[in-house]
Tab-separated table of C-alpha atoms in Angstrom:
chain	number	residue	atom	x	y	z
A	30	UNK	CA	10.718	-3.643	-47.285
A	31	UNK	CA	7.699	-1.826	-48.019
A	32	UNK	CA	5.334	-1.930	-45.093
A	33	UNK	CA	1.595	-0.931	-44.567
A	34	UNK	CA	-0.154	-1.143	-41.659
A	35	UNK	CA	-4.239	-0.951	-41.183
A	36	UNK	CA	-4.554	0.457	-37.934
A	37	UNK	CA	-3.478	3.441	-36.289
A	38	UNK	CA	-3.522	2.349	-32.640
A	39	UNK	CA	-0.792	1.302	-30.023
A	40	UNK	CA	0.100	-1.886	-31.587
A	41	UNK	CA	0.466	-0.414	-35.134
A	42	UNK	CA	2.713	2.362	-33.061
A	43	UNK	CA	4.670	-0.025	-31.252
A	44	UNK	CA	5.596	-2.117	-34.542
A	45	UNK	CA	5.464	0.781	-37.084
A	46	UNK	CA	7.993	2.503	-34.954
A	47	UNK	CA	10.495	-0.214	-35.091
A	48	UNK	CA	10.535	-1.266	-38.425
A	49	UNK	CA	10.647	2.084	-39.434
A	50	UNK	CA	13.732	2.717	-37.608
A	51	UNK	CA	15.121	-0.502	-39.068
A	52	UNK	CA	14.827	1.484	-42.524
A	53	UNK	CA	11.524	-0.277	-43.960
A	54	UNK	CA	9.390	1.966	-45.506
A	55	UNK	CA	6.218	2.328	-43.806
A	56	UNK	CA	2.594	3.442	-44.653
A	57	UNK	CA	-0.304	4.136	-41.811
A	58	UNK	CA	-4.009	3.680	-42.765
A	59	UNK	CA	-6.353	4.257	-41.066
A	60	UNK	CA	-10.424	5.432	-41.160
A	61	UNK	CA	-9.402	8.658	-39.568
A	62	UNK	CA	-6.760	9.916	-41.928
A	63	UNK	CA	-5.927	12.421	-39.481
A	64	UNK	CA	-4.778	9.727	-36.523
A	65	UNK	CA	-2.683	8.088	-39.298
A	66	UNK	CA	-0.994	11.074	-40.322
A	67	UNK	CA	-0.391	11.824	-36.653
A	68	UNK	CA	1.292	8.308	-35.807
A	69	UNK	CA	3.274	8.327	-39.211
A	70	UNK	CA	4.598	11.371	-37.848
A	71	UNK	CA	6.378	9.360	-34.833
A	72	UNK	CA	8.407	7.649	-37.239
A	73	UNK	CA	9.921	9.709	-38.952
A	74	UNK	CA	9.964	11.355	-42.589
A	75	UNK	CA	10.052	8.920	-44.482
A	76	UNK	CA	7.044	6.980	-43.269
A	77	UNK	CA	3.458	8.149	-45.221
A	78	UNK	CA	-0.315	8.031	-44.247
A	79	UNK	CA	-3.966	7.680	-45.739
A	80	UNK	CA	-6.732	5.544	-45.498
A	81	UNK	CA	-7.040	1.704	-45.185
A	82	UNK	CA	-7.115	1.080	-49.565
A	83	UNK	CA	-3.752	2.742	-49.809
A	84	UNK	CA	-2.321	0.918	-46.845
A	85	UNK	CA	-3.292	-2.529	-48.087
A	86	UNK	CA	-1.887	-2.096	-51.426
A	87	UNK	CA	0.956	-0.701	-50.395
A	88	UNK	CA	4.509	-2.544	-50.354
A	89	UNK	CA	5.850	-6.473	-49.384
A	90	UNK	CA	3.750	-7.141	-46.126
A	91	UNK	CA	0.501	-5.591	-44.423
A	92	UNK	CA	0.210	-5.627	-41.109
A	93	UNK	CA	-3.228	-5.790	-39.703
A	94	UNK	CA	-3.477	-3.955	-36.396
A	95	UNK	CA	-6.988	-2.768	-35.777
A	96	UNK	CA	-9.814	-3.301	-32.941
A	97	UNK	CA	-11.116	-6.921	-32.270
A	98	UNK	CA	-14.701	-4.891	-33.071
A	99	UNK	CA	-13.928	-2.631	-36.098
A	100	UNK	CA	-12.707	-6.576	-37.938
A	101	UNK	CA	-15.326	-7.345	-40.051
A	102	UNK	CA	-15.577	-3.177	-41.497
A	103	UNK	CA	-11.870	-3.031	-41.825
A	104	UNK	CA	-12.432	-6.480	-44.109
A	105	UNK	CA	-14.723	-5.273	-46.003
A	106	UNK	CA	-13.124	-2.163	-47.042
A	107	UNK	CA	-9.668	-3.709	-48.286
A	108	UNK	CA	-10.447	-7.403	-49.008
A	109	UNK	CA	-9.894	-7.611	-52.555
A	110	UNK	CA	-6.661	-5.373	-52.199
A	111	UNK	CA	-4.957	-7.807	-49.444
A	112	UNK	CA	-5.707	-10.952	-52.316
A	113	UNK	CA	-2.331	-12.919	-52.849
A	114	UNK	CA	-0.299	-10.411	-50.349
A	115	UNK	CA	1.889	-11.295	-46.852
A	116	UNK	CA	-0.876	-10.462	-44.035
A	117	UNK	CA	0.207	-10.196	-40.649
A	118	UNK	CA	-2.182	-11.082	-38.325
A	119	UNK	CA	-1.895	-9.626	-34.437
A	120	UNK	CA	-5.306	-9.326	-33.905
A	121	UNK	CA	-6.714	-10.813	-30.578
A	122	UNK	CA	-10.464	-11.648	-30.363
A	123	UNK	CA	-11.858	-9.379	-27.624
A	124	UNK	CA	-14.946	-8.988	-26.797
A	125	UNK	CA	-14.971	-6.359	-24.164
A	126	UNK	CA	-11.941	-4.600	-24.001
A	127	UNK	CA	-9.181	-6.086	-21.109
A	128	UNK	CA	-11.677	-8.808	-19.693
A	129	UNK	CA	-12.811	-11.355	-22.247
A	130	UNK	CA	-11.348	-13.193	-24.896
A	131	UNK	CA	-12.262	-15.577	-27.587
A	132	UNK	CA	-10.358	-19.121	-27.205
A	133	UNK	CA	-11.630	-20.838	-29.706
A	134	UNK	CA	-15.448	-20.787	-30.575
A	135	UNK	CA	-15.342	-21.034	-34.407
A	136	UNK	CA	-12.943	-20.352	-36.640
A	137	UNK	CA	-9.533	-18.197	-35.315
A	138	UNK	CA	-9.204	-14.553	-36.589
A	139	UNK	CA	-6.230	-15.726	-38.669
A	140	UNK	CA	-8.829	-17.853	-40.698
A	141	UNK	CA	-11.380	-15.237	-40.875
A	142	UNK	CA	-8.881	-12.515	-42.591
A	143	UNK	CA	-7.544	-15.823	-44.610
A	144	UNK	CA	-10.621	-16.721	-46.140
A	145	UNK	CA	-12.388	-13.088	-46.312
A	146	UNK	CA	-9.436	-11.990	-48.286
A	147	UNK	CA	-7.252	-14.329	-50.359
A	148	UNK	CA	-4.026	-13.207	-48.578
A	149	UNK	CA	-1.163	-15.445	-47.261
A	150	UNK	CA	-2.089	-14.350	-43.165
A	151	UNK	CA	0.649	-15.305	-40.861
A	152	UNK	CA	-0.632	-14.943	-37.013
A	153	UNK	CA	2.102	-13.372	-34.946
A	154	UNK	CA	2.874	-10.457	-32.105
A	155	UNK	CA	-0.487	-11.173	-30.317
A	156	UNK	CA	0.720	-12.578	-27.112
A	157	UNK	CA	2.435	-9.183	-25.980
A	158	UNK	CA	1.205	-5.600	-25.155
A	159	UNK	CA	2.274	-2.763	-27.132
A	160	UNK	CA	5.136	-1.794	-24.732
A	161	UNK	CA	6.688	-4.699	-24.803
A	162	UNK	CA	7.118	-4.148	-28.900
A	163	UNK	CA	8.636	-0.836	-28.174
A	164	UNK	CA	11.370	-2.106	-26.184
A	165	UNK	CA	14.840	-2.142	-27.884
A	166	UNK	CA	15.183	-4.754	-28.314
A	167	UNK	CA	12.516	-6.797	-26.671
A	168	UNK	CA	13.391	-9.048	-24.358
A	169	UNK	CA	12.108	-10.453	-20.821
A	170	UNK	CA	15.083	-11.324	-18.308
A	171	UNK	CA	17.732	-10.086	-20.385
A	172	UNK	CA	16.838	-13.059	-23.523
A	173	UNK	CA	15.359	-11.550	-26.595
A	174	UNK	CA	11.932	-12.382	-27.324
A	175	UNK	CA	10.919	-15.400	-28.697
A	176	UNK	CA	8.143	-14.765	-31.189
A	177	UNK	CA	5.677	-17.778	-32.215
A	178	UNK	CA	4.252	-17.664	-35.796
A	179	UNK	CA	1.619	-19.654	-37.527
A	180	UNK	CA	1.233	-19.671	-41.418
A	181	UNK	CA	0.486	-21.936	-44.650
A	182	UNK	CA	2.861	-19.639	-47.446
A	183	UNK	CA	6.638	-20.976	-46.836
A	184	UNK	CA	7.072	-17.365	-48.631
A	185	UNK	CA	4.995	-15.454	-46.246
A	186	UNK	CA	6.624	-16.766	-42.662
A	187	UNK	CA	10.126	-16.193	-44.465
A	188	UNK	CA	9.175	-12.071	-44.639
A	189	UNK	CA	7.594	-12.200	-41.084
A	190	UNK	CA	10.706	-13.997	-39.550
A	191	UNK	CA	12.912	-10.856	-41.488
A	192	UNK	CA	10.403	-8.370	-39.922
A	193	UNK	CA	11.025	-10.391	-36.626
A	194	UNK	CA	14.884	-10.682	-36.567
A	195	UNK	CA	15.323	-7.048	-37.402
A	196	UNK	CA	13.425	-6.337	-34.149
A	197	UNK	CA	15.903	-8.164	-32.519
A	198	UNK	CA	13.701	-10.777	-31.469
A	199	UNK	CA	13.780	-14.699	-32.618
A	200	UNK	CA	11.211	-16.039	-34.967
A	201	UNK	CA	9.772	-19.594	-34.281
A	202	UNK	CA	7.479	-21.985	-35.967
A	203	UNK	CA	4.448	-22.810	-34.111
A	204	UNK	CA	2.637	-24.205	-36.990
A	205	UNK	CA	0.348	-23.615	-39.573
A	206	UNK	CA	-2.978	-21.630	-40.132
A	207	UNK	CA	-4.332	-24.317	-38.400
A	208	UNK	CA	-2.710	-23.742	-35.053
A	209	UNK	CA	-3.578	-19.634	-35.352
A	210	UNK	CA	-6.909	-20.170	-32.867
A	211	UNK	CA	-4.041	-21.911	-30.328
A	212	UNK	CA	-1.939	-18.622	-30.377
A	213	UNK	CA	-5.233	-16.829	-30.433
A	214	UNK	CA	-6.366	-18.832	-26.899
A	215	UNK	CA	-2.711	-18.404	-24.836
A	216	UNK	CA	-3.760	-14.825	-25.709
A	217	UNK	CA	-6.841	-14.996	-23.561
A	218	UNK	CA	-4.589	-17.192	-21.238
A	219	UNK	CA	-1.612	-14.980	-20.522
A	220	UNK	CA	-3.911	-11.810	-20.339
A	221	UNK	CA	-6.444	-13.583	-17.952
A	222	UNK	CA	-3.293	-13.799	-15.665
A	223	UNK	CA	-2.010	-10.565	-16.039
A	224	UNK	CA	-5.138	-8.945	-15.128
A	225	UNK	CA	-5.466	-11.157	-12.137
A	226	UNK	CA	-2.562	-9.557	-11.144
A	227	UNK	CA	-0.454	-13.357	-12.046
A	228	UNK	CA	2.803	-13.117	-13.495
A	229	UNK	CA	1.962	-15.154	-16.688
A	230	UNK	CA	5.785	-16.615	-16.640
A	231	UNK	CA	5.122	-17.962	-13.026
A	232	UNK	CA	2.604	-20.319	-14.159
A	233	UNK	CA	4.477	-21.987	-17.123
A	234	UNK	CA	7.183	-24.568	-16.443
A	235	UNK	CA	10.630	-23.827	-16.974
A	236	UNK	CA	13.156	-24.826	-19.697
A	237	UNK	CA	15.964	-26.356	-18.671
């Protein structure tokens, strides 16, 4: 597939990486140009940079992997060019960096991209930090990760769960666009605990 990516920061490096090597095609845009170019560069030669307009209009799926703050600009820069297209959402609502999240106090960021854009979003990769995405393949006690998605477009989740099986992870249904603010709030959850110094896994019941 033809990937771009709106964001040039440890998540879109994390993901960009791996699809790349995969043998997607992937395109970095970003407001600096020159940070884009720079983390194209990790992946290799075939992968291309420029701003945010060429990055959403590039290719099958957009990822959209910028700052919880920097939302709302990167919106209204690309809107009409992510109409009709596979969004994918990873976007956490934080207010100050690594202490507070939103859980729930209007609508999710899912619905905000959604409805500021015309795009099929599909919320997904939010509940893990960057270094867990550059694992190969990601997995936590030797199981490969499970990865929840929420989405409306039946054609939409079916790219997302390619991009997620050829990370070697395992795709599952959590819902629709509906649910998004849910995956948004066990966010804030599992990072509340993990900067409390809580293994998150500790406080969730096991499966038998």
């Amino acid at each position: 597939m033809k990937i771009g990516i709106l964001g040039a920061g440890n998540m879109a490096g994390a993901l960009g990486a791996q699809w790349a090597r995969a043998g997607h095609e992937v395109f970095v845009g970003a407001r600096d140009r020159d940070r884009a170019a720079k983390r194209a560069a990790e992946f290799g030669p075939g992968a291309r940079a420029g701003g945010l307009g060429e990055a959403a209009a590039f290719g099958d799926a957009t990822l959209l992997a910028v700052a919880y703050e920097g939302l709302t600009d990167v919106l209204g820069q690309v809107g009409d060019s992510l109409s009709g297209r596979t969004v994918i959402d990873c976007v956490n609502g934080i207010v100050h960096p690594g202490v507070t999240l939103a859980t729930g106090a209007g609508p999710s960021v899912a619905r905000r991209v959604a409805d500021a854009t015309g795009a099929h979003v599909v919320k997904g990769f939010n509940l893990c930090p960057d270094a867990m995405w550059r694992m190969t393949p990601p997995a936590v006690d030797g199981r490969r990760l499970t990865v929840p998605l929420c989405g409306d477009d039946a054609g939409a989740l079916a790219t997302v769960r390619t991009l997620i099986t050829d990370l070697g992870c395992v795709p599952a249904d959590a819902g629709g666009l509906d649910r998004a603010g849910v995956l948004e709030a066990t966010a804030a959850y599992v990072i509340g605990l993990h900067l409390a110094g809580v293994d998150p896994r500790s406080a969730l019941p096991p499966v038998d």
